[in-house]
Amino acid sequence: MNLEDNQENQGQNQEIKTAEIAALITEALDKMGIESRVSIEQNVQGFTFNISSPDSNLLIGQRGANLHALQSLIHSIAYKKYGPTDRFTLDVDDYKKKREWYLRETAKKALEQLKRTGRPVALEPMPAHDRRVIHAFLSADFDFETESIGEEPNRRIVIKPKEKGF
């Protein structure tokens, strides 16, 4: 078998695993009594299984808590059934895309406030996956730094000017 044949077989195997994971998601939601449709998108982070459902609010939960739990459950079942798979995430009606946009906008506004006042800005308490988005988004700005403070569930990000070193 040459390199091209091997790559083609790996691609076919991933397509099969991806379809099986989509079926697994649909089956799990059916067992929960939730009507849904699953679409698959490939992106730089792997695959996103976007779930469309009339029960999207229930699937998302407060600040994405249910969606995060569902993703952990599906990851565990998929690993047990199929072994290691390419990275994948679950989303419900593009909630994560919209939430990431909101978090970036919130970070931009906080940064503007910091530049205007010169004083650190504390954001609202948020779950770890939301804080991670903001830390990553602001990590490229060398004049400012972010820090998570507090204890769960009140853990929040503080954006402050970077201390000038020698």
Short mmCIF file of N, CA and C in Angstrom, two decimals:
data_model
loop_
_atom_site.label_atom_id
_atom_site.label_comp_id
_atom_site.label_asym_id
_atom_site.label_seq_id
_atom_site.Cartn_x
_atom_site.Cartn_y
_atom_site.Cartn_z
N MET A 1 0.86 -1.18 0.00
CA MET A 1 0.00 0.00 0.00
C MET A 1 0.90 1.24 0.00
N ASN A 2 0.62 2.17 -0.91
CA ASN A 2 1.45 3.37 -0.96
C ASN A 2 0.86 4.47 -0.07
N LEU A 3 1.59 5.57 0.04
CA LEU A 3 1.19 6.67 0.93
C LEU A 3 -0.18 7.24 0.57
N GLU A 4 -0.45 7.41 -0.72
CA GLU A 4 -1.75 7.97 -1.14
C GLU A 4 -2.90 7.06 -0.75
N ASP A 5 -2.72 5.74 -0.93
CA ASP A 5 -3.77 4.78 -0.55
C ASP A 5 -4.01 4.83 0.95
N ASN A 6 -2.93 4.92 1.74
CA ASN A 6 -3.04 4.97 3.19
C ASN A 6 -3.79 6.23 3.63
N GLN A 7 -3.45 7.39 3.02
CA GLN A 7 -4.14 8.63 3.37
C GLN A 7 -5.62 8.55 2.98
N GLU A 8 -5.91 7.94 1.83
CA GLU A 8 -7.30 7.81 1.39
C GLU A 8 -8.08 6.93 2.36
N ASN A 9 -7.47 5.81 2.81
CA ASN A 9 -8.13 4.92 3.77
C ASN A 9 -8.36 5.64 5.10
N GLN A 10 -7.38 6.44 5.55
CA GLN A 10 -7.57 7.19 6.80
C GLN A 10 -8.71 8.18 6.66
N GLY A 11 -8.81 8.85 5.51
CA GLY A 11 -9.90 9.79 5.26
C GLY A 11 -11.24 9.10 5.27
N GLN A 12 -11.31 7.92 4.63
CA GLN A 12 -12.57 7.16 4.60
C GLN A 12 -12.94 6.70 6.01
N ASN A 13 -11.93 6.24 6.78
CA ASN A 13 -12.19 5.80 8.16
C ASN A 13 -12.71 6.96 9.00
N GLN A 14 -12.13 8.16 8.80
CA GLN A 14 -12.58 9.31 9.58
C GLN A 14 -14.01 9.68 9.18
N GLU A 15 -14.34 9.60 7.89
CA GLU A 15 -15.71 9.88 7.45
C GLU A 15 -16.69 8.92 8.09
N ILE A 16 -16.30 7.65 8.17
CA ILE A 16 -17.16 6.64 8.80
C ILE A 16 -17.32 6.96 10.28
N LYS A 17 -16.20 7.24 10.98
CA LYS A 17 -16.28 7.59 12.41
C LYS A 17 -17.15 8.82 12.62
N THR A 18 -16.97 9.82 11.75
CA THR A 18 -17.75 11.05 11.88
C THR A 18 -19.23 10.77 11.74
N ALA A 19 -19.60 9.98 10.75
CA ALA A 19 -21.01 9.62 10.55
C ALA A 19 -21.53 8.81 11.75
N GLU A 20 -20.69 7.92 12.29
CA GLU A 20 -21.09 7.12 13.45
C GLU A 20 -21.28 8.01 14.69
N ILE A 21 -20.42 9.00 14.85
CA ILE A 21 -20.56 9.92 15.99
C ILE A 21 -21.84 10.74 15.85
N ALA A 22 -22.14 11.19 14.62
CA ALA A 22 -23.39 11.93 14.39
C ALA A 22 -24.59 11.05 14.74
N ALA A 23 -24.53 9.78 14.34
CA ALA A 23 -25.62 8.85 14.66
C ALA A 23 -25.71 8.62 16.17
N LEU A 24 -24.55 8.56 16.83
CA LEU A 24 -24.50 8.39 18.28
C LEU A 24 -25.17 9.57 18.99
N ILE A 25 -24.90 10.78 18.51
CA ILE A 25 -25.51 11.99 19.09
C ILE A 25 -27.03 11.94 18.92
N THR A 26 -27.47 11.62 17.71
CA THR A 26 -28.90 11.54 17.42
C THR A 26 -29.56 10.48 18.30
N GLU A 27 -28.93 9.33 18.44
CA GLU A 27 -29.47 8.24 19.27
C GLU A 27 -29.57 8.66 20.74
N ALA A 28 -28.53 9.31 21.25
CA ALA A 28 -28.54 9.76 22.65
C ALA A 28 -29.67 10.76 22.88
N LEU A 29 -29.83 11.70 21.95
CA LEU A 29 -30.89 12.70 22.10
C LEU A 29 -32.27 12.07 21.95
N ASP A 30 -32.41 11.10 21.05
CA ASP A 30 -33.68 10.37 20.91
C ASP A 30 -34.05 9.69 22.23
N LYS A 31 -33.05 9.07 22.87
CA LYS A 31 -33.31 8.38 24.14
C LYS A 31 -33.71 9.36 25.24
N MET A 32 -33.29 10.63 25.10
CA MET A 32 -33.68 11.67 26.06
C MET A 32 -35.03 12.28 25.69
N GLY A 33 -35.60 11.84 24.57
CA GLY A 33 -36.87 12.38 24.13
C GLY A 33 -36.75 13.74 23.46
N ILE A 34 -35.57 14.01 22.89
CA ILE A 34 -35.33 15.31 22.26
C ILE A 34 -35.23 15.13 20.75
N GLU A 35 -36.12 15.82 20.06
CA GLU A 35 -36.12 15.80 18.60
C GLU A 35 -34.95 16.65 18.12
N SER A 36 -34.17 16.12 17.16
CA SER A 36 -33.00 16.88 16.72
C SER A 36 -32.57 16.50 15.31
N ARG A 37 -31.74 17.36 14.75
CA ARG A 37 -31.08 17.10 13.47
C ARG A 37 -29.62 17.50 13.67
N VAL A 38 -28.68 16.67 13.21
CA VAL A 38 -27.25 16.92 13.42
C VAL A 38 -26.58 17.16 12.08
N SER A 39 -25.87 18.29 11.97
CA SER A 39 -25.07 18.56 10.78
C SER A 39 -23.60 18.56 11.19
N ILE A 40 -22.73 18.32 10.22
CA ILE A 40 -21.30 18.19 10.50
C ILE A 40 -20.54 19.25 9.72
N GLU A 41 -19.66 19.96 10.42
CA GLU A 41 -18.78 20.94 9.78
C GLU A 41 -17.34 20.57 10.11
N GLN A 42 -16.47 20.64 9.11
CA GLN A 42 -15.05 20.44 9.39
C GLN A 42 -14.40 21.82 9.45
N ASN A 43 -13.55 22.03 10.47
CA ASN A 43 -12.86 23.30 10.62
C ASN A 43 -11.44 23.04 11.10
N VAL A 44 -10.69 24.09 11.37
CA VAL A 44 -9.30 23.92 11.76
C VAL A 44 -9.14 23.18 13.09
N GLN A 45 -10.15 23.23 13.95
CA GLN A 45 -10.08 22.53 15.23
C GLN A 45 -10.56 21.09 15.16
N GLY A 46 -10.96 20.63 14.00
CA GLY A 46 -11.49 19.27 13.85
C GLY A 46 -12.89 19.32 13.27
N PHE A 47 -13.82 18.65 13.93
CA PHE A 47 -15.20 18.60 13.46
C PHE A 47 -16.12 19.24 14.49
N THR A 48 -17.17 19.89 13.99
CA THR A 48 -18.22 20.41 14.86
C THR A 48 -19.53 19.74 14.46
N PHE A 49 -20.18 19.14 15.43
CA PHE A 49 -21.50 18.55 15.22
C PHE A 49 -22.50 19.57 15.73
N ASN A 50 -23.20 20.21 14.81
CA ASN A 50 -24.15 21.25 15.19
C ASN A 50 -25.55 20.63 15.27
N ILE A 51 -26.15 20.72 16.43
CA ILE A 51 -27.45 20.12 16.68
C ILE A 51 -28.52 21.20 16.52
N SER A 52 -29.53 20.92 15.71
CA SER A 52 -30.69 21.80 15.59
C SER A 52 -31.85 21.10 16.27
N SER A 53 -32.54 21.83 17.13
CA SER A 53 -33.62 21.22 17.89
C SER A 53 -34.60 22.27 18.39
N PRO A 54 -35.89 21.90 18.46
CA PRO A 54 -36.85 22.81 19.09
C PRO A 54 -36.57 22.97 20.59
N ASP A 55 -35.79 22.02 21.15
CA ASP A 55 -35.44 22.06 22.58
C ASP A 55 -34.04 22.63 22.79
N SER A 56 -33.63 23.57 21.94
CA SER A 56 -32.25 24.07 22.01
C SER A 56 -31.92 24.71 23.36
N ASN A 57 -32.87 25.44 23.96
CA ASN A 57 -32.59 26.05 25.27
C ASN A 57 -32.28 25.01 26.33
N LEU A 58 -33.01 23.91 26.30
CA LEU A 58 -32.78 22.81 27.24
C LEU A 58 -31.40 22.20 26.99
N LEU A 59 -31.04 22.00 25.73
CA LEU A 59 -29.75 21.39 25.41
C LEU A 59 -28.58 22.31 25.78
N ILE A 60 -28.77 23.61 25.66
CA ILE A 60 -27.70 24.55 25.97
C ILE A 60 -27.55 24.73 27.47
N GLY A 61 -28.66 24.95 28.17
CA GLY A 61 -28.60 25.18 29.62
C GLY A 61 -28.06 26.56 29.93
N GLN A 62 -27.95 26.85 31.22
CA GLN A 62 -27.48 28.17 31.65
C GLN A 62 -26.00 28.30 31.30
N ARG A 63 -25.70 29.32 30.51
CA ARG A 63 -24.33 29.60 30.06
C ARG A 63 -23.63 28.40 29.45
N GLY A 64 -24.40 27.54 28.80
CA GLY A 64 -23.82 26.41 28.08
C GLY A 64 -23.49 25.19 28.93
N ALA A 65 -23.96 25.17 30.17
CA ALA A 65 -23.60 24.08 31.09
C ALA A 65 -24.09 22.72 30.58
N ASN A 66 -25.33 22.64 30.09
CA ASN A 66 -25.86 21.37 29.59
C ASN A 66 -25.13 20.94 28.33
N LEU A 67 -24.84 21.89 27.47
CA LEU A 67 -24.12 21.59 26.23
C LEU A 67 -22.73 21.05 26.56
N HIS A 68 -22.06 21.67 27.51
CA HIS A 68 -20.73 21.21 27.92
C HIS A 68 -20.81 19.78 28.48
N ALA A 69 -21.81 19.51 29.29
CA ALA A 69 -21.98 18.17 29.87
C ALA A 69 -22.30 17.14 28.78
N LEU A 70 -23.17 17.52 27.83
CA LEU A 70 -23.50 16.63 26.73
C LEU A 70 -22.27 16.32 25.90
N GLN A 71 -21.44 17.33 25.65
CA GLN A 71 -20.22 17.11 24.88
C GLN A 71 -19.29 16.14 25.60
N SER A 72 -19.14 16.29 26.91
CA SER A 72 -18.30 15.37 27.69
C SER A 72 -18.83 13.95 27.62
N LEU A 73 -20.14 13.81 27.72
CA LEU A 73 -20.77 12.49 27.64
C LEU A 73 -20.53 11.84 26.27
N ILE A 74 -20.75 12.59 25.21
CA ILE A 74 -20.57 12.06 23.85
C ILE A 74 -19.10 11.72 23.60
N HIS A 75 -18.19 12.57 24.07
CA HIS A 75 -16.76 12.27 23.94
C HIS A 75 -16.43 10.93 24.60
N SER A 76 -16.94 10.73 25.82
CA SER A 76 -16.66 9.48 26.55
C SER A 76 -17.22 8.27 25.83
N ILE A 77 -18.45 8.36 25.37
CA ILE A 77 -19.07 7.23 24.67
C ILE A 77 -18.34 6.96 23.36
N ALA A 78 -18.01 8.00 22.62
CA ALA A 78 -17.31 7.83 21.33
C ALA A 78 -15.94 7.19 21.55
N TYR A 79 -15.24 7.60 22.58
CA TYR A 79 -13.92 7.03 22.85
C TYR A 79 -14.05 5.54 23.19
N LYS A 80 -15.05 5.24 24.01
CA LYS A 80 -15.26 3.85 24.42
C LYS A 80 -15.64 2.97 23.22
N LYS A 81 -16.48 3.51 22.33
CA LYS A 81 -16.96 2.74 21.17
C LYS A 81 -15.96 2.66 20.03
N TYR A 82 -15.27 3.79 19.75
CA TYR A 82 -14.47 3.88 18.53
C TYR A 82 -12.98 4.09 18.78
N GLY A 83 -12.59 4.25 20.03
CA GLY A 83 -11.19 4.54 20.31
C GLY A 83 -10.90 6.01 20.01
N PRO A 84 -9.63 6.36 19.90
CA PRO A 84 -9.27 7.76 19.64
C PRO A 84 -9.89 8.25 18.32
N THR A 85 -10.41 9.45 18.35
CA THR A 85 -11.00 10.07 17.16
C THR A 85 -10.37 11.44 16.97
N ASP A 86 -10.58 12.02 15.80
CA ASP A 86 -10.16 13.40 15.60
C ASP A 86 -10.91 14.27 16.60
N ARG A 87 -10.36 15.45 16.88
CA ARG A 87 -11.04 16.38 17.80
C ARG A 87 -12.40 16.75 17.26
N PHE A 88 -13.36 16.81 18.16
CA PHE A 88 -14.68 17.29 17.75
C PHE A 88 -15.36 18.02 18.89
N THR A 89 -16.27 18.91 18.50
CA THR A 89 -17.06 19.64 19.49
C THR A 89 -18.52 19.52 19.11
N LEU A 90 -19.37 19.76 20.09
CA LEU A 90 -20.80 19.82 19.86
C LEU A 90 -21.23 21.27 19.99
N ASP A 91 -22.21 21.65 19.19
CA ASP A 91 -22.80 22.98 19.28
C ASP A 91 -24.30 22.80 19.09
N VAL A 92 -25.07 23.74 19.59
CA VAL A 92 -26.52 23.71 19.42
C VAL A 92 -26.94 25.02 18.79
N ASP A 93 -27.50 24.91 17.59
CA ASP A 93 -27.97 26.10 16.85
C ASP A 93 -26.94 27.23 16.88
N ASP A 94 -25.66 26.87 16.67
CA ASP A 94 -24.53 27.81 16.62
C ASP A 94 -24.36 28.62 17.91
N TYR A 95 -24.81 28.08 19.03
CA TYR A 95 -24.68 28.77 20.31
C TYR A 95 -23.22 29.14 20.60
N LYS A 96 -22.29 28.19 20.41
CA LYS A 96 -20.89 28.45 20.75
C LYS A 96 -20.30 29.56 19.89
N LYS A 97 -20.64 29.57 18.61
CA LYS A 97 -20.17 30.65 17.72
C LYS A 97 -20.68 31.99 18.22
N LYS A 98 -21.96 32.04 18.52
CA LYS A 98 -22.57 33.30 18.99
C LYS A 98 -22.00 33.70 20.34
N ARG A 99 -21.79 32.75 21.23
CA ARG A 99 -21.24 33.03 22.56
C ARG A 99 -19.80 33.54 22.44
N GLU A 100 -19.02 32.91 21.56
CA GLU A 100 -17.63 33.34 21.37
C GLU A 100 -17.60 34.77 20.84
N TRP A 101 -18.49 35.09 19.91
CA TRP A 101 -18.56 36.46 19.39
C TRP A 101 -18.89 37.42 20.54
N TYR A 102 -19.87 37.08 21.36
CA TYR A 102 -20.26 37.92 22.50
C TYR A 102 -19.08 38.11 23.47
N LEU A 103 -18.36 37.03 23.76
CA LEU A 103 -17.24 37.12 24.69
C LEU A 103 -16.12 38.00 24.14
N ARG A 104 -15.86 37.88 22.85
CA ARG A 104 -14.83 38.73 22.22
C ARG A 104 -15.24 40.20 22.27
N GLU A 105 -16.51 40.47 22.00
CA GLU A 105 -17.01 41.85 22.06
C GLU A 105 -16.91 42.40 23.49
N THR A 106 -17.24 41.57 24.46
CA THR A 106 -17.14 41.96 25.87
C THR A 106 -15.68 42.28 26.21
N ALA A 107 -14.76 41.44 25.74
CA ALA A 107 -13.33 41.67 25.99
C ALA A 107 -12.86 42.97 25.34
N LYS A 108 -13.32 43.23 24.12
CA LYS A 108 -12.95 44.48 23.42
C LYS A 108 -13.43 45.70 24.20
N LYS A 109 -14.67 45.65 24.69
CA LYS A 109 -15.22 46.78 25.46
C LYS A 109 -14.44 46.98 26.76
N ALA A 110 -14.10 45.89 27.42
CA ALA A 110 -13.33 45.98 28.67
C ALA A 110 -11.95 46.55 28.39
N LEU A 111 -11.35 46.16 27.28
CA LEU A 111 -10.04 46.67 26.91
C LEU A 111 -10.10 48.17 26.61
N GLU A 112 -11.16 48.60 25.93
CA GLU A 112 -11.36 50.03 25.66
C GLU A 112 -11.50 50.80 26.97
N GLN A 113 -12.25 50.24 27.91
CA GLN A 113 -12.43 50.88 29.22
C GLN A 113 -11.08 50.98 29.95
N LEU A 114 -10.30 49.91 29.88
CA LEU A 114 -8.99 49.90 30.52
C LEU A 114 -8.07 50.95 29.90
N LYS A 115 -8.08 51.05 28.58
CA LYS A 115 -7.24 52.05 27.89
C LYS A 115 -7.68 53.47 28.26
N ARG A 116 -8.99 53.66 28.41
CA ARG A 116 -9.55 54.97 28.74
C ARG A 116 -9.23 55.40 30.18
N THR A 117 -9.34 54.45 31.11
CA THR A 117 -9.19 54.78 32.53
C THR A 117 -7.82 54.42 33.11
N GLY A 118 -7.15 53.45 32.48
CA GLY A 118 -5.87 52.99 33.02
C GLY A 118 -6.01 52.08 34.23
N ARG A 119 -7.25 51.73 34.55
CA ARG A 119 -7.51 50.89 35.73
C ARG A 119 -7.95 49.49 35.30
N PRO A 120 -7.58 48.46 36.09
CA PRO A 120 -8.00 47.08 35.77
C PRO A 120 -9.52 46.97 35.66
N VAL A 121 -9.97 46.06 34.80
CA VAL A 121 -11.41 45.84 34.59
C VAL A 121 -11.73 44.38 34.91
N ALA A 122 -12.70 44.18 35.80
CA ALA A 122 -13.15 42.83 36.15
C ALA A 122 -14.40 42.52 35.34
N LEU A 123 -14.41 41.35 34.72
CA LEU A 123 -15.58 40.91 33.96
C LEU A 123 -16.52 40.14 34.87
N GLU A 124 -17.71 39.85 34.36
CA GLU A 124 -18.70 39.08 35.11
C GLU A 124 -18.17 37.66 35.35
N PRO A 125 -18.63 36.99 36.40
CA PRO A 125 -18.24 35.59 36.62
C PRO A 125 -18.67 34.75 35.42
N MET A 126 -17.83 33.78 35.05
CA MET A 126 -18.15 32.93 33.91
C MET A 126 -17.48 31.57 34.06
N PRO A 127 -18.01 30.56 33.37
CA PRO A 127 -17.42 29.22 33.44
C PRO A 127 -16.04 29.18 32.77
N ALA A 128 -15.29 28.14 33.07
CA ALA A 128 -13.92 28.00 32.58
C ALA A 128 -13.82 28.08 31.06
N HIS A 129 -14.75 27.43 30.33
CA HIS A 129 -14.64 27.45 28.87
C HIS A 129 -14.83 28.85 28.30
N ASP A 130 -15.63 29.69 28.95
CA ASP A 130 -15.79 31.08 28.51
C ASP A 130 -14.54 31.90 28.85
N ARG A 131 -13.99 31.68 30.03
CA ARG A 131 -12.77 32.40 30.41
C ARG A 131 -11.62 32.06 29.47
N ARG A 132 -11.56 30.79 29.07
CA ARG A 132 -10.51 30.35 28.14
C ARG A 132 -10.57 31.12 26.83
N VAL A 133 -11.78 31.36 26.32
CA VAL A 133 -11.95 32.12 25.07
C VAL A 133 -11.37 33.53 25.23
N ILE A 134 -11.67 34.18 26.34
CA ILE A 134 -11.19 35.55 26.56
C ILE A 134 -9.68 35.58 26.77
N HIS A 135 -9.16 34.66 27.57
CA HIS A 135 -7.70 34.60 27.76
C HIS A 135 -7.01 34.43 26.41
N ALA A 136 -7.48 33.53 25.58
CA ALA A 136 -6.86 33.27 24.27
C ALA A 136 -6.99 34.50 23.37
N PHE A 137 -8.14 35.13 23.37
CA PHE A 137 -8.39 36.29 22.51
C PHE A 137 -7.46 37.45 22.87
N LEU A 138 -7.25 37.68 24.15
CA LEU A 138 -6.44 38.82 24.58
C LEU A 138 -4.95 38.49 24.73
N SER A 139 -4.59 37.23 24.55
CA SER A 139 -3.19 36.84 24.76
C SER A 139 -2.24 37.48 23.75
N ALA A 140 -2.72 37.88 22.59
CA ALA A 140 -1.87 38.47 21.56
C ALA A 140 -1.53 39.93 21.86
N ASP A 141 -2.24 40.56 22.77
CA ASP A 141 -1.98 41.96 23.10
C ASP A 141 -0.92 42.03 24.19
N PHE A 142 0.25 42.56 23.83
CA PHE A 142 1.39 42.53 24.75
C PHE A 142 1.36 43.65 25.80
N ASP A 143 0.43 44.59 25.69
CA ASP A 143 0.36 45.68 26.65
C ASP A 143 -0.55 45.35 27.83
N PHE A 144 -1.31 44.28 27.72
CA PHE A 144 -2.28 43.93 28.74
C PHE A 144 -2.17 42.46 29.10
N GLU A 145 -2.65 42.12 30.29
CA GLU A 145 -2.66 40.72 30.70
C GLU A 145 -4.00 40.38 31.35
N THR A 146 -4.31 39.11 31.35
CA THR A 146 -5.56 38.66 31.96
C THR A 146 -5.22 37.72 33.10
N GLU A 147 -6.10 37.71 34.08
CA GLU A 147 -5.92 36.83 35.23
C GLU A 147 -7.29 36.39 35.71
N SER A 148 -7.43 35.11 36.02
CA SER A 148 -8.67 34.61 36.62
C SER A 148 -8.54 34.71 38.12
N ILE A 149 -9.57 35.27 38.76
CA ILE A 149 -9.55 35.40 40.22
C ILE A 149 -10.85 34.85 40.79
N GLY A 150 -10.84 34.53 42.08
CA GLY A 150 -12.04 34.06 42.75
C GLY A 150 -12.19 32.56 42.69
N GLU A 151 -13.26 32.10 43.28
CA GLU A 151 -13.57 30.67 43.34
C GLU A 151 -14.83 30.39 42.54
N GLU A 152 -14.91 29.18 41.97
CA GLU A 152 -16.11 28.80 41.23
C GLU A 152 -17.30 28.85 42.18
N PRO A 153 -18.46 29.23 41.79
CA PRO A 153 -18.90 29.63 40.45
C PRO A 153 -18.73 31.14 40.19
N ASN A 154 -18.02 31.84 41.08
CA ASN A 154 -17.87 33.29 40.92
C ASN A 154 -16.51 33.69 40.35
N ARG A 155 -15.82 32.74 39.72
CA ARG A 155 -14.52 33.02 39.15
C ARG A 155 -14.68 33.94 37.94
N ARG A 156 -13.83 34.95 37.86
CA ARG A 156 -13.95 35.96 36.81
C ARG A 156 -12.57 36.33 36.29
N ILE A 157 -12.55 37.05 35.19
CA ILE A 157 -11.31 37.53 34.59
C ILE A 157 -11.11 39.00 34.95
N VAL A 158 -9.88 39.34 35.26
CA VAL A 158 -9.49 40.74 35.43
C VAL A 158 -8.49 41.04 34.32
N ILE A 159 -8.75 42.12 33.59
CA ILE A 159 -7.84 42.57 32.53
C ILE A 159 -7.11 43.79 33.08
N LYS A 160 -5.78 43.76 33.02
CA LYS A 160 -5.00 44.86 33.60
C LYS A 160 -3.79 45.17 32.73
N PRO A 161 -3.24 46.37 32.90
CA PRO A 161 -2.04 46.71 32.14
C PRO A 161 -0.89 45.80 32.56
N LYS A 162 -0.07 45.43 31.60
CA LYS A 162 1.09 44.60 31.92
C LYS A 162 2.11 45.46 32.65
N GLU A 163 2.68 44.89 33.66
CA GLU A 163 3.70 45.63 34.39
C GLU A 163 4.96 45.69 33.54
N LYS A 164 5.51 46.88 33.42
CA LYS A 164 6.70 47.08 32.61
C LYS A 164 7.93 46.58 33.38
N GLY A 165 8.66 45.66 32.77
CA GLY A 165 9.87 45.13 33.39
C GLY A 165 11.11 45.73 32.76
N PHE A 166 12.24 45.39 33.31
CA PHE A 166 13.51 45.92 32.77
C PHE A 166 14.01 45.06 31.67
#
